[in-house]
JSON list of C-alpha atoms in Angstrom, two decimals:
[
{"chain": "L", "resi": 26, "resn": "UNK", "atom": "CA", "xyz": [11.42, 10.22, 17.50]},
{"chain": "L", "resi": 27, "resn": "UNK", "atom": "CA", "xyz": [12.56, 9.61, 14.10]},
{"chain": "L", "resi": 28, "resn": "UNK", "atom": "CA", "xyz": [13.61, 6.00, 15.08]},
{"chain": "L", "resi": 29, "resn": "UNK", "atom": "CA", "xyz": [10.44, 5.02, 16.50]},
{"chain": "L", "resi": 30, "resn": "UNK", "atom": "CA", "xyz": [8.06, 6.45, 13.40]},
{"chain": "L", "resi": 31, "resn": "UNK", "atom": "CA", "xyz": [10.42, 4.47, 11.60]},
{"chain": "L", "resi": 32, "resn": "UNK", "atom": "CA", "xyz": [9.49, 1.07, 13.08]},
{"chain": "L", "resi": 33, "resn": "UNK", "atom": "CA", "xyz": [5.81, 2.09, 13.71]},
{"chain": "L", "resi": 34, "resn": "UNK", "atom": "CA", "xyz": [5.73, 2.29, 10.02]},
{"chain": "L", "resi": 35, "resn": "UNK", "atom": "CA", "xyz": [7.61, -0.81, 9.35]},
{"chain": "L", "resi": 36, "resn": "UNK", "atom": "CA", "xyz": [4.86, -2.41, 11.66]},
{"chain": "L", "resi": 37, "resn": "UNK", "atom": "CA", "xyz": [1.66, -0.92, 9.53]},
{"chain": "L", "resi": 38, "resn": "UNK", "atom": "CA", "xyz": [3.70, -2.48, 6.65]},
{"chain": "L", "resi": 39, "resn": "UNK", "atom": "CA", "xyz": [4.21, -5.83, 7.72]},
{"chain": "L", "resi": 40, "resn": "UNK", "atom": "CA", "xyz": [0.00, -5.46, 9.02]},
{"chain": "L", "resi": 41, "resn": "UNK", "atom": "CA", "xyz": [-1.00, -4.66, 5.80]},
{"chain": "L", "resi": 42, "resn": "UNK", "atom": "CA", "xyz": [0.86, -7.09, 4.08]},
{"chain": "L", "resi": 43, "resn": "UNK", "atom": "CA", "xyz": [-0.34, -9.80, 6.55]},
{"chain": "L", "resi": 44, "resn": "UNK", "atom": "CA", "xyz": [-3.69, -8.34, 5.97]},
{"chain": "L", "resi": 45, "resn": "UNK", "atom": "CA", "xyz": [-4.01, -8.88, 2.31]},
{"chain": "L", "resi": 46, "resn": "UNK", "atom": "CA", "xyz": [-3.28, -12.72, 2.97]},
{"chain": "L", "resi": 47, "resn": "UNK", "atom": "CA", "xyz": [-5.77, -13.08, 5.83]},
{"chain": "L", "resi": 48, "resn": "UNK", "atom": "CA", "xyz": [-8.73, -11.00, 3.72]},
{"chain": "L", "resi": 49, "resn": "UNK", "atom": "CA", "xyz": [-7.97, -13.02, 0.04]},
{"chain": "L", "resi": 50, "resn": "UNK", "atom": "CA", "xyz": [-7.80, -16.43, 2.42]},
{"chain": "L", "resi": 51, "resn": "UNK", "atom": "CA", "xyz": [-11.10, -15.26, 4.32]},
{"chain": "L", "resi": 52, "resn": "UNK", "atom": "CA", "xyz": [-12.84, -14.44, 0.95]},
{"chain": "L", "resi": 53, "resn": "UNK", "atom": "CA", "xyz": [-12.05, -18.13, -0.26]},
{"chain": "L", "resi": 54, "resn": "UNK", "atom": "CA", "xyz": [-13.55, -19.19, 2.86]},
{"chain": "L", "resi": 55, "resn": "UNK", "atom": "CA", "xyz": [-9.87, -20.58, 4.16]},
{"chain": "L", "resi": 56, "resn": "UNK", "atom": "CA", "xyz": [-9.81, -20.79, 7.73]},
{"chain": "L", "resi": 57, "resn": "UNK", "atom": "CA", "xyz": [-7.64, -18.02, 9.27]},
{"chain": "L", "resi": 58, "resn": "UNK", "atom": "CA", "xyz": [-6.32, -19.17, 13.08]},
{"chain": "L", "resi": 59, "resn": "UNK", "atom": "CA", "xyz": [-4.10, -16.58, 13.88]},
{"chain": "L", "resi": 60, "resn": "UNK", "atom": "CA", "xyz": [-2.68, -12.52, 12.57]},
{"chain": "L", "resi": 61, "resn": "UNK", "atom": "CA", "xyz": [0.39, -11.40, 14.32]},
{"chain": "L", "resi": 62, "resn": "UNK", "atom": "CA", "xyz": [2.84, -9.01, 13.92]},
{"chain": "L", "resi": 63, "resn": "UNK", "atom": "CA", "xyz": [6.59, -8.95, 14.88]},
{"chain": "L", "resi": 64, "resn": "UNK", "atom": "CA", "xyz": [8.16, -11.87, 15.88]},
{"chain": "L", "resi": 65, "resn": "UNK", "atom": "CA", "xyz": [9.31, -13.37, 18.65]},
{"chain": "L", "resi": 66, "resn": "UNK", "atom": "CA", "xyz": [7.43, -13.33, 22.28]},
{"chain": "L", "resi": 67, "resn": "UNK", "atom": "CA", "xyz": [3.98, -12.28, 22.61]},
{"chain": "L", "resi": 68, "resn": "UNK", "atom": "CA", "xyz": [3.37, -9.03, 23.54]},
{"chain": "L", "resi": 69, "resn": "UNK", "atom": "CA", "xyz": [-0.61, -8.90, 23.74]},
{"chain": "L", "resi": 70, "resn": "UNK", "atom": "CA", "xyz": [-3.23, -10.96, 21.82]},
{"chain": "L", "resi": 71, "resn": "UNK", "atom": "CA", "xyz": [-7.02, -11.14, 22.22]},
{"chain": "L", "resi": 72, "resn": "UNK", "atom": "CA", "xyz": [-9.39, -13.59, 19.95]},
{"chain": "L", "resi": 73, "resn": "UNK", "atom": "CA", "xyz": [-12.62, -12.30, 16.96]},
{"chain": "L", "resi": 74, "resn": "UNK", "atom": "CA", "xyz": [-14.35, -14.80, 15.77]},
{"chain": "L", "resi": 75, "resn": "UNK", "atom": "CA", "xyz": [-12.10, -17.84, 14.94]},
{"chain": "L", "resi": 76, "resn": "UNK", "atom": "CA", "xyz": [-8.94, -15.77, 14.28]},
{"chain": "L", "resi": 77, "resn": "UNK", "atom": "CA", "xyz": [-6.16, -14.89, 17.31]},
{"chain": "L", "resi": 78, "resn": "UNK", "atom": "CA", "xyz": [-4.89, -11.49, 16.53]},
{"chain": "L", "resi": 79, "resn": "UNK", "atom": "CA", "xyz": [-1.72, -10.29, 18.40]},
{"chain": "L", "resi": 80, "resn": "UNK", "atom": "CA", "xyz": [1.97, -8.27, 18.20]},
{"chain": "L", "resi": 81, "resn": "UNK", "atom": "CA", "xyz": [5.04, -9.67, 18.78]},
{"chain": "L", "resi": 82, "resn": "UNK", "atom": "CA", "xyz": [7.92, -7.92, 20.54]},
{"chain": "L", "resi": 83, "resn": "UNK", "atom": "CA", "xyz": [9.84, -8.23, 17.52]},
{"chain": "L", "resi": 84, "resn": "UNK", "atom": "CA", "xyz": [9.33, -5.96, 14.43]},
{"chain": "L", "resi": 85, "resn": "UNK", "atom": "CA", "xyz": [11.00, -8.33, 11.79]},
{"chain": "L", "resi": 86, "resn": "UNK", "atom": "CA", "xyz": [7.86, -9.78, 10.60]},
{"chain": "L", "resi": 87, "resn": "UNK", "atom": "CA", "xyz": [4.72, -11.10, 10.67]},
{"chain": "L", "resi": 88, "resn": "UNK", "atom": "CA", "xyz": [2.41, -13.93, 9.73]},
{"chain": "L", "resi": 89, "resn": "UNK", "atom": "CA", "xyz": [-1.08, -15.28, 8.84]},
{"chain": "L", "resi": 90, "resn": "UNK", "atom": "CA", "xyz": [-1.57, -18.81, 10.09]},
{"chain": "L", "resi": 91, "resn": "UNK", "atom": "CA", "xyz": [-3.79, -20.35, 7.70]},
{"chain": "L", "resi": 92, "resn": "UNK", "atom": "CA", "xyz": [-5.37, -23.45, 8.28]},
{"chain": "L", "resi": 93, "resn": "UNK", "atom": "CA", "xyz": [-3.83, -26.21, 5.87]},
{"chain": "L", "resi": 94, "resn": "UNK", "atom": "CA", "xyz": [-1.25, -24.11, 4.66]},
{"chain": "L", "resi": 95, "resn": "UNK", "atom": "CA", "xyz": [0.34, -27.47, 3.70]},
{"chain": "L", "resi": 96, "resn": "UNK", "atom": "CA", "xyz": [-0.76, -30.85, 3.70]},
{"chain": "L", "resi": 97, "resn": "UNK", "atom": "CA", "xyz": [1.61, -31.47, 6.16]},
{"chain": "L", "resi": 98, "resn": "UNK", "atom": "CA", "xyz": [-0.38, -29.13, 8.89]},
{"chain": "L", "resi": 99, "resn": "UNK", "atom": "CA", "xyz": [-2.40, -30.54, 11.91]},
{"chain": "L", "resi": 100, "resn": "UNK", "atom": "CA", "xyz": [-5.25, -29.83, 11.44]},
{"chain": "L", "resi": 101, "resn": "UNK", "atom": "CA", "xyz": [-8.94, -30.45, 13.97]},
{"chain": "L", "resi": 102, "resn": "UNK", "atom": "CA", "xyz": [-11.63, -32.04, 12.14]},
{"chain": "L", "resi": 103, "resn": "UNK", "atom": "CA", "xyz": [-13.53, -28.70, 11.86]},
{"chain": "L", "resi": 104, "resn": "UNK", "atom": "CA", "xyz": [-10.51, -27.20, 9.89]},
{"chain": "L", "resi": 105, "resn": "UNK", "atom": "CA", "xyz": [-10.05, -30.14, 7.33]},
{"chain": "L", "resi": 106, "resn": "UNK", "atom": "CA", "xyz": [-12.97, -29.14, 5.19]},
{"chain": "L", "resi": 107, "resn": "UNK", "atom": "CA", "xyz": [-11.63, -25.55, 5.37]},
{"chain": "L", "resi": 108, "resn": "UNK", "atom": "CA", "xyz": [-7.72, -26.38, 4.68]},
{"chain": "L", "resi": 109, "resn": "UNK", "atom": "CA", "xyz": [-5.77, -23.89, 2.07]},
{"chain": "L", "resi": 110, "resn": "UNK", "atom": "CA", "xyz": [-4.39, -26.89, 0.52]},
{"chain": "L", "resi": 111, "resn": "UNK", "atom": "CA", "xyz": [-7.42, -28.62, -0.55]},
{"chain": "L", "resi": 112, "resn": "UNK", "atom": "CA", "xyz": [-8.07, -25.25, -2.84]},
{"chain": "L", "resi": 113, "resn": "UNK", "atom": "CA", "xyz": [-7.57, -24.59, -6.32]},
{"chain": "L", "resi": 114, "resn": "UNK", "atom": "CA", "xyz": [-4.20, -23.61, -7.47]},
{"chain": "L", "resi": 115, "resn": "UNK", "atom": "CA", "xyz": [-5.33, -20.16, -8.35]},
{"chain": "L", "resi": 116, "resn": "UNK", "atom": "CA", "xyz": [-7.15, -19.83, -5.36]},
{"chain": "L", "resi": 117, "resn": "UNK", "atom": "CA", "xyz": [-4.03, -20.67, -3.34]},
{"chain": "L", "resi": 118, "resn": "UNK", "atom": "CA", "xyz": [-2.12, -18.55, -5.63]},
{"chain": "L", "resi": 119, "resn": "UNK", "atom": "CA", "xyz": [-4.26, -15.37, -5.05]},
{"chain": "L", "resi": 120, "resn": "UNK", "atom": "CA", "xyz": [-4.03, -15.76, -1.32]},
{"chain": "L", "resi": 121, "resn": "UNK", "atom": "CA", "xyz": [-0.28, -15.74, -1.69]},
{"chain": "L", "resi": 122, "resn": "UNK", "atom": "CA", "xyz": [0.11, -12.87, -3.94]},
{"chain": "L", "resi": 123, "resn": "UNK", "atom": "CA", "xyz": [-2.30, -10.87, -2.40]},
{"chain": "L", "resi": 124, "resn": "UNK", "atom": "CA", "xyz": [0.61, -9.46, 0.19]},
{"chain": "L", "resi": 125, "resn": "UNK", "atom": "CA", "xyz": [2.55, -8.28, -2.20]},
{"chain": "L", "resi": 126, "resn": "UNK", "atom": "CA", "xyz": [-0.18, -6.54, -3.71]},
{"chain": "L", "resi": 127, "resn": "UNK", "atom": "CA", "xyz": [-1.09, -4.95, -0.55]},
{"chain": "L", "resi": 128, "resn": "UNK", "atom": "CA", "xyz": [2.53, -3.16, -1.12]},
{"chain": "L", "resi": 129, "resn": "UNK", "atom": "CA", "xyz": [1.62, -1.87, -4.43]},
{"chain": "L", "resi": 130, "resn": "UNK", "atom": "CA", "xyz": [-1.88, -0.45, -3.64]},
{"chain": "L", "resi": 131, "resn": "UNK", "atom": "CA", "xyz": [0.12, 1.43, -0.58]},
{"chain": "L", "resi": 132, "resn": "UNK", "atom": "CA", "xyz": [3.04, 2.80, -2.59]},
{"chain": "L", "resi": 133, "resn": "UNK", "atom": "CA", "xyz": [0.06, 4.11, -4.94]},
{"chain": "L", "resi": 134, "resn": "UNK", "atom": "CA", "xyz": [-1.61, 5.56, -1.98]},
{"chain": "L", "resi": 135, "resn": "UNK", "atom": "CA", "xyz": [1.84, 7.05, -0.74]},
{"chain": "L", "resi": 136, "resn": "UNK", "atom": "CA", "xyz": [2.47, 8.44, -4.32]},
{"chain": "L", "resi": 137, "resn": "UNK", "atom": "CA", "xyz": [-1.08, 9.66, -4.52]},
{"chain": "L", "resi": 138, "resn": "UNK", "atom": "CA", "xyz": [-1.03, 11.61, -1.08]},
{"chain": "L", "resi": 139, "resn": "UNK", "atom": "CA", "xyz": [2.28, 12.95, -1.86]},
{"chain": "L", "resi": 140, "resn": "UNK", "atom": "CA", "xyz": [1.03, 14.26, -5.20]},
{"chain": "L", "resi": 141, "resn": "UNK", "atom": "CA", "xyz": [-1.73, 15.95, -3.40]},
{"chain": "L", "resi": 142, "resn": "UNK", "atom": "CA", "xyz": [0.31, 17.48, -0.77]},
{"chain": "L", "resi": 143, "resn": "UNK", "atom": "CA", "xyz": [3.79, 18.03, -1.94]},
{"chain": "L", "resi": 144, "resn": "UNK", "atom": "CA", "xyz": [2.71, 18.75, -6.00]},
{"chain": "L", "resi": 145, "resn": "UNK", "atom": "CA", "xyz": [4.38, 17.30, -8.78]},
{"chain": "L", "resi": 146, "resn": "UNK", "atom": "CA", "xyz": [7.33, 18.45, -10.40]},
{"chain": "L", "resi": 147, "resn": "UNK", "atom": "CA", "xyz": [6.77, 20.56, -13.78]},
{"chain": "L", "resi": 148, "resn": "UNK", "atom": "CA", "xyz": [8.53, 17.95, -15.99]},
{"chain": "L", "resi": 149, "resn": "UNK", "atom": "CA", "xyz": [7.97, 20.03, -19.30]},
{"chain": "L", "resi": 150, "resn": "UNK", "atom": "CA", "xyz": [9.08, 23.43, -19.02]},
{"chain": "L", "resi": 151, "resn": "UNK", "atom": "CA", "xyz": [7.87, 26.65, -21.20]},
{"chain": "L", "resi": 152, "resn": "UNK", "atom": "CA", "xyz": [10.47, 26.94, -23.82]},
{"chain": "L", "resi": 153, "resn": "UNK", "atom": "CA", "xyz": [8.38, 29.13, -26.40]},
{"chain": "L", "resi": 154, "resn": "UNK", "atom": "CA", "xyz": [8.23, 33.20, -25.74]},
{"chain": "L", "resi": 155, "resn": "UNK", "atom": "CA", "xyz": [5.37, 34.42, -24.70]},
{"chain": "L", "resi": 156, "resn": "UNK", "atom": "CA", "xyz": [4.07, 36.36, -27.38]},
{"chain": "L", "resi": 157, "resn": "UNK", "atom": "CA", "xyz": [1.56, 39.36, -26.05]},
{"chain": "L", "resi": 158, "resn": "UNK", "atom": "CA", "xyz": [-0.39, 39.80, -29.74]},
{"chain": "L", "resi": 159, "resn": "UNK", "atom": "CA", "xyz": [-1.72, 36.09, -29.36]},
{"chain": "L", "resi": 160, "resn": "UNK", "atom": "CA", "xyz": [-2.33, 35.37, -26.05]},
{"chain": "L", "resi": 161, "resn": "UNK", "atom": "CA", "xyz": [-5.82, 37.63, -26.21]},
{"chain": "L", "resi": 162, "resn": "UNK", "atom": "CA", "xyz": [-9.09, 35.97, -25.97]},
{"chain": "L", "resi": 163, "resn": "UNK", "atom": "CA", "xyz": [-11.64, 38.12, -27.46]},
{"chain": "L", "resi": 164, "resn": "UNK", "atom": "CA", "xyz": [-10.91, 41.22, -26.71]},
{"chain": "L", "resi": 165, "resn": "UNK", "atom": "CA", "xyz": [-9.30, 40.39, -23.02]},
{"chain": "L", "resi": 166, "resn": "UNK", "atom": "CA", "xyz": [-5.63, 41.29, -23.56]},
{"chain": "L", "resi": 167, "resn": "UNK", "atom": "CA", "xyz": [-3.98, 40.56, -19.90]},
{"chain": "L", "resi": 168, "resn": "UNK", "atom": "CA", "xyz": [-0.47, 40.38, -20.68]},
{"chain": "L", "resi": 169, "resn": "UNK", "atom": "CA", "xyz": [-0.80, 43.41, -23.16]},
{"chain": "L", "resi": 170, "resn": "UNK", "atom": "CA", "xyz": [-2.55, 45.52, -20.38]},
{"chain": "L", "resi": 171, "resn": "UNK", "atom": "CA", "xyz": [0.10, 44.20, -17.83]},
{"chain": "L", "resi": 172, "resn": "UNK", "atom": "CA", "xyz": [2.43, 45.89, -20.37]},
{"chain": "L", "resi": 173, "resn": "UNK", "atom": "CA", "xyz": [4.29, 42.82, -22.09]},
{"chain": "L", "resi": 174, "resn": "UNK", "atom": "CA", "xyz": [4.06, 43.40, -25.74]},
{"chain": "L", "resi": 175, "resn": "UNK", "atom": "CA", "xyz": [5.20, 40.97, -28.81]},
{"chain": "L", "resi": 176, "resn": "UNK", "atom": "CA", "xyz": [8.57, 39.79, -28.84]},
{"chain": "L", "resi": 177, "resn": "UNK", "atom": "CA", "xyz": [9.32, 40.28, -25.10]},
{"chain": "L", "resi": 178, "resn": "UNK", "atom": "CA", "xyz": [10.81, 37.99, -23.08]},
{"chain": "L", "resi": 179, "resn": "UNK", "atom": "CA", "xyz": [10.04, 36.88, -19.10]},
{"chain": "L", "resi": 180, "resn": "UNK", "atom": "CA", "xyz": [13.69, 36.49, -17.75]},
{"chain": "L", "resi": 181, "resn": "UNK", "atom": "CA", "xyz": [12.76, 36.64, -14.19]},
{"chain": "L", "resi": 182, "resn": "UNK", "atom": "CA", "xyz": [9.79, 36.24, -11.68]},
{"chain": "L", "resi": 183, "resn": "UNK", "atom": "CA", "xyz": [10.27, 37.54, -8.51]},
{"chain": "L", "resi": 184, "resn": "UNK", "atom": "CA", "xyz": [13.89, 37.48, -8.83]},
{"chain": "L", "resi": 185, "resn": "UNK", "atom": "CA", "xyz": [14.28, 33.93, -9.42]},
{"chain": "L", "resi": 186, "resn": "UNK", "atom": "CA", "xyz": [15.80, 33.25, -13.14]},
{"chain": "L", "resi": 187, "resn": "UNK", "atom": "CA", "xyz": [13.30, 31.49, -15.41]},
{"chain": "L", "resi": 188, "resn": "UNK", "atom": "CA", "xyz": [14.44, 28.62, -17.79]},
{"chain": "L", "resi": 189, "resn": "UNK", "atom": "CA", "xyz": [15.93, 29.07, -21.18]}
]
């Protein structure tokens, strides 16, 4: 089970990295023919618009077939107009970087829903005593009424050692 969460994951990696190319290439107005994942043969594939989306048997991979990717491409008549080459250098740049970027946003995300679920670790641990007299607000005195009085030291909680 572990295995196969393993390269389901690896698979929503490589799509999401594919995906940032395809949507920064779309948003230049690029012409997009074809999003797979995986290498290899083709398991399934079904056509939206003028973009052939599909998974390879193959998990090692992925690609976004952009039209004009070089000048070097075929391309139809419809897709010269449209070809990644004939772009600016930033624009071209942008739709190139914009996988790897898709890896930082998710390692943010990752980070972000561990933080919320798992916690953070308390990197700066209570060194000072707790002194009793001053930690009254007004004339609410928990720690006093919970008995701890000035100079007193909290050794243990629950049985578990605390930091020196």
């Amino acid at each position: 089970m572990g295995a196969l969460l393993f390269l389901v994951g690896i698979c929503l990696s490589l799509a999401w990295h594919e995906a940032g190319h395809m949507l920064a290439a779309r948003a230049f107005g690029m012409k997009v023919r074809r999003f797979f994942v995986g290498r290899g043969p083709t398991v399934f594939s079904f056509r939206r618009g003028e973009t052939e989306y599909g998974l390879k048997a193959l998990p090692i991979g992925g690609f976004c077939d952009i039209a004009g990717l070089t000048s070097l491409d075929e391309l139809s008549a419809d897709e010269q107009p449209r070809a990644m080459w004939r772009y600016p250098a930033w624009k071209r740049t942008t739709v190139m970087l914009a996988g790897p970027v898709m890896h930082v946003i998710l390692a943010g995300a990752i980070l972000y829903a561990m933080a919320l679920t798992v916690g953070l670790p308390n990197l700066s641990p209570v060194t000072e005593p707790v002194v009793a007299a001053t930690s009254c607000v007004g004339t609410v005195c928990p720690a006093a009424e919970a008995g701890l009085r000035a100079g007193d030291r909290i050794e243990s909680i629950g049985g578990t050692a605390t930091p020196r």
